[in-house]
XYZ file of C-alpha atoms in Angstrom:
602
model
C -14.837 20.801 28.746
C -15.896 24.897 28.190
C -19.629 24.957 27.870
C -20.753 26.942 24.730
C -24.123 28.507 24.142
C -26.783 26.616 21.394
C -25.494 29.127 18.591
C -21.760 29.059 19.251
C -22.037 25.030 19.011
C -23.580 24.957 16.015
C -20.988 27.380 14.071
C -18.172 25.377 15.817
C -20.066 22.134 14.397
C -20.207 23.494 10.772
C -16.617 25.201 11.130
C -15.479 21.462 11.942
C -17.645 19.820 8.551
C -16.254 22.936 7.115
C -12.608 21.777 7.942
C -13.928 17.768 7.431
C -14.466 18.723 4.194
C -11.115 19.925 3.112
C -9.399 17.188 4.887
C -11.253 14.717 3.415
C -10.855 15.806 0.188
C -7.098 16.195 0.295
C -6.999 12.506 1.890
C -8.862 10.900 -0.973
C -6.381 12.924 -3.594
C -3.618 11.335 -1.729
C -5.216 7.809 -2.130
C -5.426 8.737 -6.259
C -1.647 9.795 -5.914
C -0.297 6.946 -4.068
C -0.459 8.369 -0.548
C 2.226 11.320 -1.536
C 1.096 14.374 -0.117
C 3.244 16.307 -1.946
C 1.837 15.359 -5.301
C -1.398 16.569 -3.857
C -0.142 20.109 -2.850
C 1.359 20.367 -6.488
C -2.040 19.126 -7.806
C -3.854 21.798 -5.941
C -1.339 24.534 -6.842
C -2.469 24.041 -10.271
C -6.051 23.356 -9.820
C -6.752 25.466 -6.747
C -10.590 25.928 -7.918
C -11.040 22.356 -8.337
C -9.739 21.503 -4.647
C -11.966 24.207 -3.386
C -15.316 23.239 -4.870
C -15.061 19.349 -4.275
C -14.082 20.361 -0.070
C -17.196 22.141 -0.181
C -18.929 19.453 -2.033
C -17.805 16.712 0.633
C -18.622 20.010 3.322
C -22.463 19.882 1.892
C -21.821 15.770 2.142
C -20.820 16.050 6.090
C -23.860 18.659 6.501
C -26.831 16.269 4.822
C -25.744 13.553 7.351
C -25.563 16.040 9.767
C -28.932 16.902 9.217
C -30.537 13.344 8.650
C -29.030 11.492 11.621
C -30.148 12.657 15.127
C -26.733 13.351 16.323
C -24.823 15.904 13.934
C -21.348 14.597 14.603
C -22.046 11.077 14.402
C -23.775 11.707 11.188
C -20.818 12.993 9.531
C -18.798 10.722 11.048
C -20.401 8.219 8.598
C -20.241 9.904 5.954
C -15.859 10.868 6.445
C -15.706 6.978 7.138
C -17.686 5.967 3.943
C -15.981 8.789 1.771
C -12.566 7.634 2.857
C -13.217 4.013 2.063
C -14.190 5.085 -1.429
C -10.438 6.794 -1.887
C -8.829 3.630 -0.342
C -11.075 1.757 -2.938
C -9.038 4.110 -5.406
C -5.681 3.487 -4.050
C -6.116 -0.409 -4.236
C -7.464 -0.369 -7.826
C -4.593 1.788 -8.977
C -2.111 -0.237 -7.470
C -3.160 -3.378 -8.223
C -4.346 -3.068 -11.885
C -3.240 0.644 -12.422
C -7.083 1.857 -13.139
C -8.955 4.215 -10.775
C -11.990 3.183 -9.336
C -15.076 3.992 -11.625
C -18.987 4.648 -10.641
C -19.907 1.407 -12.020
C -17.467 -0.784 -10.005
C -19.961 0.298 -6.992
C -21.951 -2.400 -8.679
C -19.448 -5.110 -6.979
C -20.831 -3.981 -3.113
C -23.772 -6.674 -3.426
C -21.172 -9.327 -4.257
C -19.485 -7.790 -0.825
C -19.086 -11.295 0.747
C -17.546 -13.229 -2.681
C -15.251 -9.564 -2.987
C -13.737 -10.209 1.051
C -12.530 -13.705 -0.481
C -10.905 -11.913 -3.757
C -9.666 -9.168 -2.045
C -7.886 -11.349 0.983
C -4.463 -10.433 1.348
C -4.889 -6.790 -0.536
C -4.684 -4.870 3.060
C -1.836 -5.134 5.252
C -3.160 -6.186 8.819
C -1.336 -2.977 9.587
C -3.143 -0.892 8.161
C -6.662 -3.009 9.254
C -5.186 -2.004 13.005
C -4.392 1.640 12.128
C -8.245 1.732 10.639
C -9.478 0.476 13.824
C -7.568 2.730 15.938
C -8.362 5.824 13.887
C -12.115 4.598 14.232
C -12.035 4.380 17.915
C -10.207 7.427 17.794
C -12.619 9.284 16.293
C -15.430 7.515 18.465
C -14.032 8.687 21.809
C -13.642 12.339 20.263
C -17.428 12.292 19.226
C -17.933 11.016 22.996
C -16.052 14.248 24.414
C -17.796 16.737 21.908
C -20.739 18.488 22.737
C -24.186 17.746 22.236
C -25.456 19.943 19.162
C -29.333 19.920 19.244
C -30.644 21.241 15.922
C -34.268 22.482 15.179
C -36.290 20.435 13.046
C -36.604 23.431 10.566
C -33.311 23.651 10.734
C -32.164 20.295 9.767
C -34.902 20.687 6.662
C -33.371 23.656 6.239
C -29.818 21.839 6.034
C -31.210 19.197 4.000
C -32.803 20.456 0.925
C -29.647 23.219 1.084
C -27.298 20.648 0.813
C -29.105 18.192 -1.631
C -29.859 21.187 -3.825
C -25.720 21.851 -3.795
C -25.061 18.172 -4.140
C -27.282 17.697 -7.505
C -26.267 21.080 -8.861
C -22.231 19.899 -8.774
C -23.244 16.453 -10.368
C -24.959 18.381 -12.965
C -22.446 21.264 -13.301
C -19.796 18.797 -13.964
C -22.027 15.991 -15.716
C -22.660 19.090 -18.345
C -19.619 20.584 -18.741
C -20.671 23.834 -17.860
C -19.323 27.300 -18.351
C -19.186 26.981 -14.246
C -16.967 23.977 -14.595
C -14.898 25.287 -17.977
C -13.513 28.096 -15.965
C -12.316 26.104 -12.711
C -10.274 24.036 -15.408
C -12.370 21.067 -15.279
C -12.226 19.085 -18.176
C -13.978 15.463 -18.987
C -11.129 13.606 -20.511
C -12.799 10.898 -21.179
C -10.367 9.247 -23.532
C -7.823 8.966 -20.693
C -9.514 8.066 -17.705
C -5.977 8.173 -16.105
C -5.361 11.621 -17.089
C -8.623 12.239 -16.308
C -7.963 11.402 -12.443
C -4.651 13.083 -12.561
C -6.078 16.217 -13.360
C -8.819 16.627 -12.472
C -8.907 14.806 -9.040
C -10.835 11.259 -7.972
C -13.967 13.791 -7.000
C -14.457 15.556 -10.475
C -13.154 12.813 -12.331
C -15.418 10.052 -10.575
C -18.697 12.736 -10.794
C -17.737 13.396 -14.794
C -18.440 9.454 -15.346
C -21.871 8.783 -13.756
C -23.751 9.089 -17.199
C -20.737 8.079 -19.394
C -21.462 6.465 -23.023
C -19.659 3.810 -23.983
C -18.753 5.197 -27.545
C -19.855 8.971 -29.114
C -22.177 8.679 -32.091
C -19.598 8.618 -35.485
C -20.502 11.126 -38.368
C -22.868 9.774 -40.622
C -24.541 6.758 -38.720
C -27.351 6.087 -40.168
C -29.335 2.512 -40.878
C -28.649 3.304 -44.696
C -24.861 3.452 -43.295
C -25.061 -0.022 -41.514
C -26.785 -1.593 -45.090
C -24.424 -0.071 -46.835
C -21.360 -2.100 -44.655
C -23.404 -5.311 -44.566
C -24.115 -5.292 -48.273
C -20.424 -4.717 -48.890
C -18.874 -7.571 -46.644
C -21.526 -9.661 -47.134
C -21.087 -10.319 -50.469
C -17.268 -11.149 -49.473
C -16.313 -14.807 -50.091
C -15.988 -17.113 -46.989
C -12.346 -17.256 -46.485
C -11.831 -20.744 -44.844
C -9.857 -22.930 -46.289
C -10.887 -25.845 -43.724
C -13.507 -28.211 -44.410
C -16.567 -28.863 -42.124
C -16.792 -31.832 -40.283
C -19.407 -34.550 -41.708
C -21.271 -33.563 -38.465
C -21.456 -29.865 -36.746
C -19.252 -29.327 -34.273
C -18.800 -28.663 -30.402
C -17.801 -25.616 -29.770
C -16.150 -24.934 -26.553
C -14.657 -21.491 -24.958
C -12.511 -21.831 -22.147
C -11.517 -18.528 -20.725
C -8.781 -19.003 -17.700
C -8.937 -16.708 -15.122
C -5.592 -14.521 -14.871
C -3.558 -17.392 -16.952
C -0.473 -16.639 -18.864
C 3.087 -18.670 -19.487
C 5.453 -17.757 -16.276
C 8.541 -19.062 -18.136
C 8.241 -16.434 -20.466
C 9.603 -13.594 -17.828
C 13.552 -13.586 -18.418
C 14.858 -12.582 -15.269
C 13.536 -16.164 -13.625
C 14.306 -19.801 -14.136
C 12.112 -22.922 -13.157
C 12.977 -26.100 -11.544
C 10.597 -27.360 -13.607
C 8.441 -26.636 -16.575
C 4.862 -26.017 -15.270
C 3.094 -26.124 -18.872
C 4.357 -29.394 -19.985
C 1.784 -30.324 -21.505
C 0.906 -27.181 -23.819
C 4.448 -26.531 -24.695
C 3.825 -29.831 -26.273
C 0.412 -29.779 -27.588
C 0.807 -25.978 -29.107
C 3.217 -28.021 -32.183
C 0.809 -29.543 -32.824
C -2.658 -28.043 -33.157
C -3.349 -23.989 -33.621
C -1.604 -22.214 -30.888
C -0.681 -18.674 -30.013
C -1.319 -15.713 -27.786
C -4.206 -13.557 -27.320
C -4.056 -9.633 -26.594
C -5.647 -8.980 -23.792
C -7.268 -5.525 -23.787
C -7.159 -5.499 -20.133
C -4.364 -6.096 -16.996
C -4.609 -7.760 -13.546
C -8.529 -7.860 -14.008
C -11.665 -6.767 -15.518
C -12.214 -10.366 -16.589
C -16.106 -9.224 -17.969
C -14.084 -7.189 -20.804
C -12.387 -9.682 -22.459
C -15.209 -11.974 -22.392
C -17.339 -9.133 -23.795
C -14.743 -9.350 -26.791
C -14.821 -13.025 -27.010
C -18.253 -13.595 -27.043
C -19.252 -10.043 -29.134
C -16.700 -9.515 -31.502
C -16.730 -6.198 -30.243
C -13.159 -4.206 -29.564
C -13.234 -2.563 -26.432
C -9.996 -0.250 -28.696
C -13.376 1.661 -29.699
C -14.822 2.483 -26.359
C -14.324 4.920 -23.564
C -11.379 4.213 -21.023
C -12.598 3.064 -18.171
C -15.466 1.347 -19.583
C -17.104 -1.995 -18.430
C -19.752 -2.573 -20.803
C -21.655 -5.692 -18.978
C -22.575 -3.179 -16.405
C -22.928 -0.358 -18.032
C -24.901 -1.004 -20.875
C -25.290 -4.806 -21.635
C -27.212 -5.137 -18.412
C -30.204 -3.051 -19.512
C -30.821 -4.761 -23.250
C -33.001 -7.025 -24.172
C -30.592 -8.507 -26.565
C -27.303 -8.182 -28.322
C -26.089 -9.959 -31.360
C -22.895 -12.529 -30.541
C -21.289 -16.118 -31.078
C -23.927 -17.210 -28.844
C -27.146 -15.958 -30.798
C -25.395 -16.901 -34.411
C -25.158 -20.481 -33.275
C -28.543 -20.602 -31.899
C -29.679 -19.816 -35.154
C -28.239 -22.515 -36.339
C -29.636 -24.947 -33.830
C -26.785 -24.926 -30.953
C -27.993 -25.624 -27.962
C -25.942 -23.108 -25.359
C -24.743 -22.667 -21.958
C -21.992 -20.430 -20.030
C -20.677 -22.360 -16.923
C -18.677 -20.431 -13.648
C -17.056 -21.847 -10.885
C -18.086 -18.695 -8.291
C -20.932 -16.318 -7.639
C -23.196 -16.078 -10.842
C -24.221 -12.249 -9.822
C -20.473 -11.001 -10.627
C -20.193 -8.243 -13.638
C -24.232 -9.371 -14.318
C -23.511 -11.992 -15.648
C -26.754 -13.843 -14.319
C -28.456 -11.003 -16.233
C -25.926 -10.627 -18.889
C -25.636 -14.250 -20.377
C -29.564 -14.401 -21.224
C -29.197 -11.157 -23.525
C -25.981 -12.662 -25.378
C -28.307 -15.870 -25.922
C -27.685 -18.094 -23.386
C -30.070 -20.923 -22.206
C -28.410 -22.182 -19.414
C -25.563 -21.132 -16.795
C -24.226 -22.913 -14.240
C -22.749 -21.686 -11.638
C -20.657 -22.870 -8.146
C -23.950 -23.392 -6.705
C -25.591 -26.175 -9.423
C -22.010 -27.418 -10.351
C -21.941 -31.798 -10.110
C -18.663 -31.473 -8.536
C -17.140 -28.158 -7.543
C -14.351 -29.127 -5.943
C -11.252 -27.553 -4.572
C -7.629 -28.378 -4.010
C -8.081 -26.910 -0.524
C -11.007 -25.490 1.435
C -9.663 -21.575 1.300
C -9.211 -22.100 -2.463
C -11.346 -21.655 -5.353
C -12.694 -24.233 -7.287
C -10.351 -26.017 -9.339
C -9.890 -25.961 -12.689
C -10.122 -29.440 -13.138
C -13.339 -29.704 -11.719
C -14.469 -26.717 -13.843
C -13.466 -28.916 -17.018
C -14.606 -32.210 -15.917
C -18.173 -30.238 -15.404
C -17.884 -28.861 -18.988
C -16.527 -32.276 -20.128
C -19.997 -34.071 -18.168
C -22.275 -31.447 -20.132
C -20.802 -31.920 -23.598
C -20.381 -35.852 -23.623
C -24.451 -36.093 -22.376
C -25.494 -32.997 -25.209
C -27.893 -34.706 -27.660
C -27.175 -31.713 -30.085
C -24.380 -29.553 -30.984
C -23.487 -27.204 -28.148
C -21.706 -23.841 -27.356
C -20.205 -24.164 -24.138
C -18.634 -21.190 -22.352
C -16.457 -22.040 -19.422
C -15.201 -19.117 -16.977
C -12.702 -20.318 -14.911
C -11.685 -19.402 -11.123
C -8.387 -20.682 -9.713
C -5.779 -18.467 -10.542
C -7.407 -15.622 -9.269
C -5.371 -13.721 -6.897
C -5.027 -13.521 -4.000
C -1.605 -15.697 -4.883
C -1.293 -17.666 -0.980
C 1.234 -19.991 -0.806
C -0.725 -23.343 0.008
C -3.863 -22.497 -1.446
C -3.796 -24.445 -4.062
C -1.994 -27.584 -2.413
C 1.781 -27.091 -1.818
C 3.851 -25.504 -4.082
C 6.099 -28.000 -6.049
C 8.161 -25.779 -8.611
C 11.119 -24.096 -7.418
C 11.750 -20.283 -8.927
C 15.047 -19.211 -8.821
C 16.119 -15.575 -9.240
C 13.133 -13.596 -7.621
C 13.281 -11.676 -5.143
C 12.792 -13.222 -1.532
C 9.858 -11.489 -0.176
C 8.060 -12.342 -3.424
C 9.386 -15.900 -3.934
C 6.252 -17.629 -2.098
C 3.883 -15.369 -4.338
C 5.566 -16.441 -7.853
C 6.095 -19.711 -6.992
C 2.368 -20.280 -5.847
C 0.986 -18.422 -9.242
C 3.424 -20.828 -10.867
C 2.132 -23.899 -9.258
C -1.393 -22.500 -10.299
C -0.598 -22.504 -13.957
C 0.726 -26.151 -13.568
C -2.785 -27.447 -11.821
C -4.079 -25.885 -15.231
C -1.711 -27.195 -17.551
C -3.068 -30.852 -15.894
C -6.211 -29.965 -16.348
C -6.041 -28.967 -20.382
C -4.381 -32.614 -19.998
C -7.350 -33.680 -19.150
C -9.278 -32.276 -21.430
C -7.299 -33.300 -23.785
C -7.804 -36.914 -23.650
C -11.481 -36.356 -22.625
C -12.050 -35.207 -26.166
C -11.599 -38.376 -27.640
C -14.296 -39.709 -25.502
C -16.937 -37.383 -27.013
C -18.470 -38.669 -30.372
C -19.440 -35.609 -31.772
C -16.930 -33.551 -33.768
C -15.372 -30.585 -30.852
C -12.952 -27.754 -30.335
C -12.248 -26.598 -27.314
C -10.284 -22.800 -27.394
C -8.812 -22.091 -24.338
C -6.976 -18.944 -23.433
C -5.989 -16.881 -20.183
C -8.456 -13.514 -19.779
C -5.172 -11.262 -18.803
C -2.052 -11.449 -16.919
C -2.114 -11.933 -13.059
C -2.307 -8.838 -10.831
C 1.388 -10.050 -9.268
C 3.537 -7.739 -7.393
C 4.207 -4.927 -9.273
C 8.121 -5.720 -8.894
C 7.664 -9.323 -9.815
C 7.339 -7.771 -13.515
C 10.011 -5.028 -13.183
C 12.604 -7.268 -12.146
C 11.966 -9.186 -15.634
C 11.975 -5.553 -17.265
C 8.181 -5.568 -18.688
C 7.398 -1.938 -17.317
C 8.408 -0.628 -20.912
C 6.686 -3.670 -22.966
C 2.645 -3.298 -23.272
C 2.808 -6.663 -25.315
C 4.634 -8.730 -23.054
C 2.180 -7.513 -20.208
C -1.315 -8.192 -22.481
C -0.307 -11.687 -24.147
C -1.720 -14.726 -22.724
C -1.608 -17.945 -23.908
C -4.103 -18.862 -26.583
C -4.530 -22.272 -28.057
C -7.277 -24.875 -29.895
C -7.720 -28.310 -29.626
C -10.297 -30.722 -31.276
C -11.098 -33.807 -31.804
C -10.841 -33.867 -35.674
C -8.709 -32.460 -37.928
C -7.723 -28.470 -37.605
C -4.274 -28.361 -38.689
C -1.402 -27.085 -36.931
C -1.309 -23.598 -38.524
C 0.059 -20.723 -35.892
C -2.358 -18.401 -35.081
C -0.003 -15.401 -34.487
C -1.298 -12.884 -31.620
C -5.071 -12.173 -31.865
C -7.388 -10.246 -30.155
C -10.275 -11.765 -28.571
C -12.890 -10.199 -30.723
C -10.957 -12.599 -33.645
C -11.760 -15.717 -31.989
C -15.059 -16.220 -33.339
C -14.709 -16.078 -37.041
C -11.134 -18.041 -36.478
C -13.424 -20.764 -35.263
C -15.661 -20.417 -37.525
C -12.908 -20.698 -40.226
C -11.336 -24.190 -38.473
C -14.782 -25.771 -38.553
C -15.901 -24.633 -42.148
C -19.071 -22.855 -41.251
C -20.530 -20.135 -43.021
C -19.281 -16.438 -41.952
C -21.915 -14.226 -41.349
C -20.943 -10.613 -42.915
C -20.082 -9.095 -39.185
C -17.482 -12.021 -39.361
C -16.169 -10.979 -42.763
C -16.031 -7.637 -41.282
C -13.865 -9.166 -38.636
C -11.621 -11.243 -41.025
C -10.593 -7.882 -42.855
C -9.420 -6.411 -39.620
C -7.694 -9.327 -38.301
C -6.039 -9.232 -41.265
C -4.266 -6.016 -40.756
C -4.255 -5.316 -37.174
C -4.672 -9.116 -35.657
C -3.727 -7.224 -32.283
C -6.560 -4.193 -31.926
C -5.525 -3.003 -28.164
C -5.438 0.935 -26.839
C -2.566 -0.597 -25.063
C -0.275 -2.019 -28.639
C -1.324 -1.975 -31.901
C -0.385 -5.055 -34.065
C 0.013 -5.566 -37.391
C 1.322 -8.300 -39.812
C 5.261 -8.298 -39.061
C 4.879 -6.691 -35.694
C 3.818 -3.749 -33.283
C 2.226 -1.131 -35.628
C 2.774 2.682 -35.195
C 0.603 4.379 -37.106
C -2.481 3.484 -39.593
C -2.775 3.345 -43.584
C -5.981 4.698 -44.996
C -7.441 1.341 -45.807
C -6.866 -0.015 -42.037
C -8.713 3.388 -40.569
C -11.271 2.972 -43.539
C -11.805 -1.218 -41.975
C -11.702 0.505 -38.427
C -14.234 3.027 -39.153
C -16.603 0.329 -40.615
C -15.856 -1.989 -37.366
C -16.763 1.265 -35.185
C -19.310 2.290 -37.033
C -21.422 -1.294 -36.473
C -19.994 -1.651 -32.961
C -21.959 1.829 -32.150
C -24.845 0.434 -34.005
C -25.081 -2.643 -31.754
C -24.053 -0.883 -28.583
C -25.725 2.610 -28.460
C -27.534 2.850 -31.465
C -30.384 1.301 -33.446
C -29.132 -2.171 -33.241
C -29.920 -2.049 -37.637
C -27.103 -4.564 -37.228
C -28.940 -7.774 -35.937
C -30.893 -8.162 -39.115
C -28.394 -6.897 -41.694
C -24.885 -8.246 -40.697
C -25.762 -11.815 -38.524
C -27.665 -13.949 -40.920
């Protein structure tokens, strides 16, 4: 190899970062655009600036490892390696739930070993042998190039130049500067997809580091908040049920990635695998809940379930258990309403307890216990590479509620349809789907035989509840649909229908009398007060808040509005006068003063 002199290595080393830079910024573009270069050269045609400044924000990235690690090359060897992860991080996302990747799902890298078991199956072993390949690739290259020796003032030098540059982009584009208005960057927060698209993964990512989770609404005030609890608090209780002579279990059961299979059109069964709700649902209240969220996100519809709290009224992109949740000392919900009224309560998980906070999450919401996979009595699964079962995830909930000596709010999370969808992890596959494609038959048919190890285990609980003396309802209902091939729901011609692709199963059952009325398609902020309403208790005036809103839009989702008779297309001044209240209090409790807690919960 030619020898070069000290000062002709070094400009060859930054002309190389300076190069790095541009590559690796066009490479993570393609990851945001599917791997299609060519939407990435029409990208930069129109945003030229934008491509420019984030190469030389990943060149001042490639420099500052440069300058910290001994070696120069190796250093920014890391940091290509650990930037291009991030954009494959992207690609995945988008492709399997159609959301970019966000700062805050960083937070996931400490669950890194529980995430390896999620993700299984999500990279092609092709592409885990082109990534080694490239690696050693780029290994032998740094072998061959030559030694760069740079000057300790130097590297300081390099160092507070390229942490200066660094912090002055976040800020630039954290502040929406004058800088940033004329390179046409623009925070489009309201459509975090959109947001990507135009701006680019780098800008786009950088924008939400310090995101709210809701702007402050005109005229918020704690006046404001008394104002709204003094008006639906003095609302009549709207139940028609009456309470039981004793209170009341109450039990949530939210199933992982759950929905009914037989409802896709374009695919018959050999068998039904929900035999047993298809039956029950005649008889008791039954429905479908709309999910806010698809193929994940799990923590978002809880957050609804448990809050009453819309995420309609937030921030795309938003996951409010790690964003926000995680650093209050409390936060008004079904939880801390029952504890008032002397529940005892605990959440209970079948995995890793640390996932979306929830260890830290759960004792804010009011929670005095959770159990997780590692103090479950049984946590048992159908095979050794599987999760654990949802039987054993109801006989555990079933163990704590028959041995409560006072009335309890349990919260069950369940685990065992999450993907990946490998045929025989679950036990063999025993339903026969006819009119999928081949290379996706094992997949469907093993999410199918995972819906039918449910459907035995709401059996179960089913005839459990007669066992336990005190009065309980148990609501289950599936978090969002599975993140399935993408064709899987083509084929059944779903692309076009948000509501087919956010409605999961949603039904109650209880051991006394609830009636059999339908509960139509809800939202999971709606669950609480519809409890509330089966088992005669008092609604607080947040609840009567919720009761007015459920009664016009029953379905509150960015994704489909719904109304009474159907999808709704546009609002009536008294439905945006009911949402404005409901945002107003939401802000309250999430950003604001928290007035709420004393004025609207009691």
């Amino acid at each position: 190899m030619r020898h070069f002199k000290p000062g002709k290595r070094l400009g060859i080393m930054l002309l190389s970062f300076l190069l790095g830079g541009f590559i690796l910024n066009f490479t993570i573009q393609a990851a945001s655009f599917g791997m299609n270069a060519g939407s990435v050269l029409n990208w930069i045609s129109q945003f030229y600036w934008l491509y420019v400044f984030g190469s030389l924000f990943f060149f001042f990235v490639l420099l500052a490892f440069a300058a910290v690690i001994p070696n120069g090359y190796a250093g920014s060897l890391i940091a290509f390696i650990a930037c291009a992860i991030l954009g494959f991080a992207d690609y995945k996302k988008l492709s399997t739930t159609g959301e970019p990747l966000f700062p805050w799902d960083l937070m996931l890298v400490k669950n890194a070993q529980e995430m390896g078991k999620i993700t299984k199956g999500m990279i092609s072993p092709l592409v885990l042998v082109l990534a080694v390949v490239l690696v050693a690739g780029l290994i032998v290259l740094l072998r061959k190039l030559p030694k760069v020796r740079i000057s300790l003032p130097l590297r300081a030098v390099f160092t507070v130049l390229s942490a200066a540059v660094i912090t002055g982009f976040i800020l630039m584009v954290d502040g929406q500067t004058t800088l940033a208005t004329s390179i046409k960057y623009q925070n489009i927060y309201w459509n975090q997809k959109v947001n990507y698209s135009q701006n680019g993964f780098l800008f786009a990512f950088t924008g939400n580091l310090k995101q709210n989770l809701m702007d402050k609404p005109d005229g918020y005030s704690r006046e404001a908040i008394a104002q709204i609890a003094q008006q639906y608090g003095a609302l009549p209780d709207s139940g028609t049920n009456a309470a039981p002579s004793e209170t009341p279990n109450i039990m949530y059961m939210m199933d992982e990635a759950f929905f009914d299979p037989t409802r896709l059109p374009s695919y018959t069964f050999s068998e039904d695998p929900l035999k047993f709700i298809h039956g029950e649902e005649k008889n008791t209240p039954s429905g479908y809940l709309l999910s806010p969220e698809f193929g994940g996100n799990t923590a978002n519809i809880e957050f609804e379930a448990l809050t009453g709290q819309s995420m309609y009224f937030l921030k795309d992109g938003s996951i409010p258990y790690q964003q926000r949740i995680v650093k209050m000392s409390s936060l008004p919900s079904i939880v801390s309403i029952l504890k008032e009224r002397g529940y005892r309560s605990l959440a209970v998980h079948p995995f890793d307890g640390t996932f979306y906070n929830r260890n830290k999450v759960y004792p804010v919401l009011g929670f005095d216990q959770f159990t997780t996979q590692q103090e479950m009595t049984g946590a048992d699964r159908i095979t050794p590479d599987g999760y654990i079962s949802d039987m054993a995830a109801v006989k555990e909930a079933v163990r704590e509620l028959q041995s409560s000596g006072q009335p309890t709010f349990l919260h069950l999370v369940t685990m065992q349809n999450h993907f990946p969808f490998d045929k025989g992890s679950n036990g063999p596959n025993t339903i026969t789907v006819n009119g999928v494609k081949p290379e996706r038959k094992d997949e469907l048919e093993t999410y199918v035989q995972d819906t039918k190890l449910t459907d035995e285990a709401m059996a179960y609980m089913a005839q459990e509840l007669k066992s336990i003396k005190r009065p309980t309802i148990v609501v289950f209902w599936g978090d969002h649909l599975p993140a399935l091939s993408a064709d899987i729901y083509s084929q059944a011609g779903w692309d076009a229908n948000p509501r087919m692709k956010h409605e999961t199963k949603l039904m109650v059952m209880a051991n006394f009398d609830i009636g059999k009325q339908p509960l139509g398609t809800i939202s999971p902020s709606f669950i609480g007060p519809t409890v509330f309403e089966l088992t005669g208790q008092k609604l607080p005036a947040y609840y009567k808040l919720l009761e007015l809103v459920k009664a016009e839009l029953p379905g509150l989702s960015k994704n489909v509005l719904i109304g009474r008779t159907g999808v709704v297309t546009g609002l009536s001044a008294a439905q945006q006068n009911l949402l404005d209240d409901y945002r107003m209090v939401q802000y309250d409790m999430l950003e604001g003063e928290n007035y709420s807690k004393d004025l609207l919960f009691k």
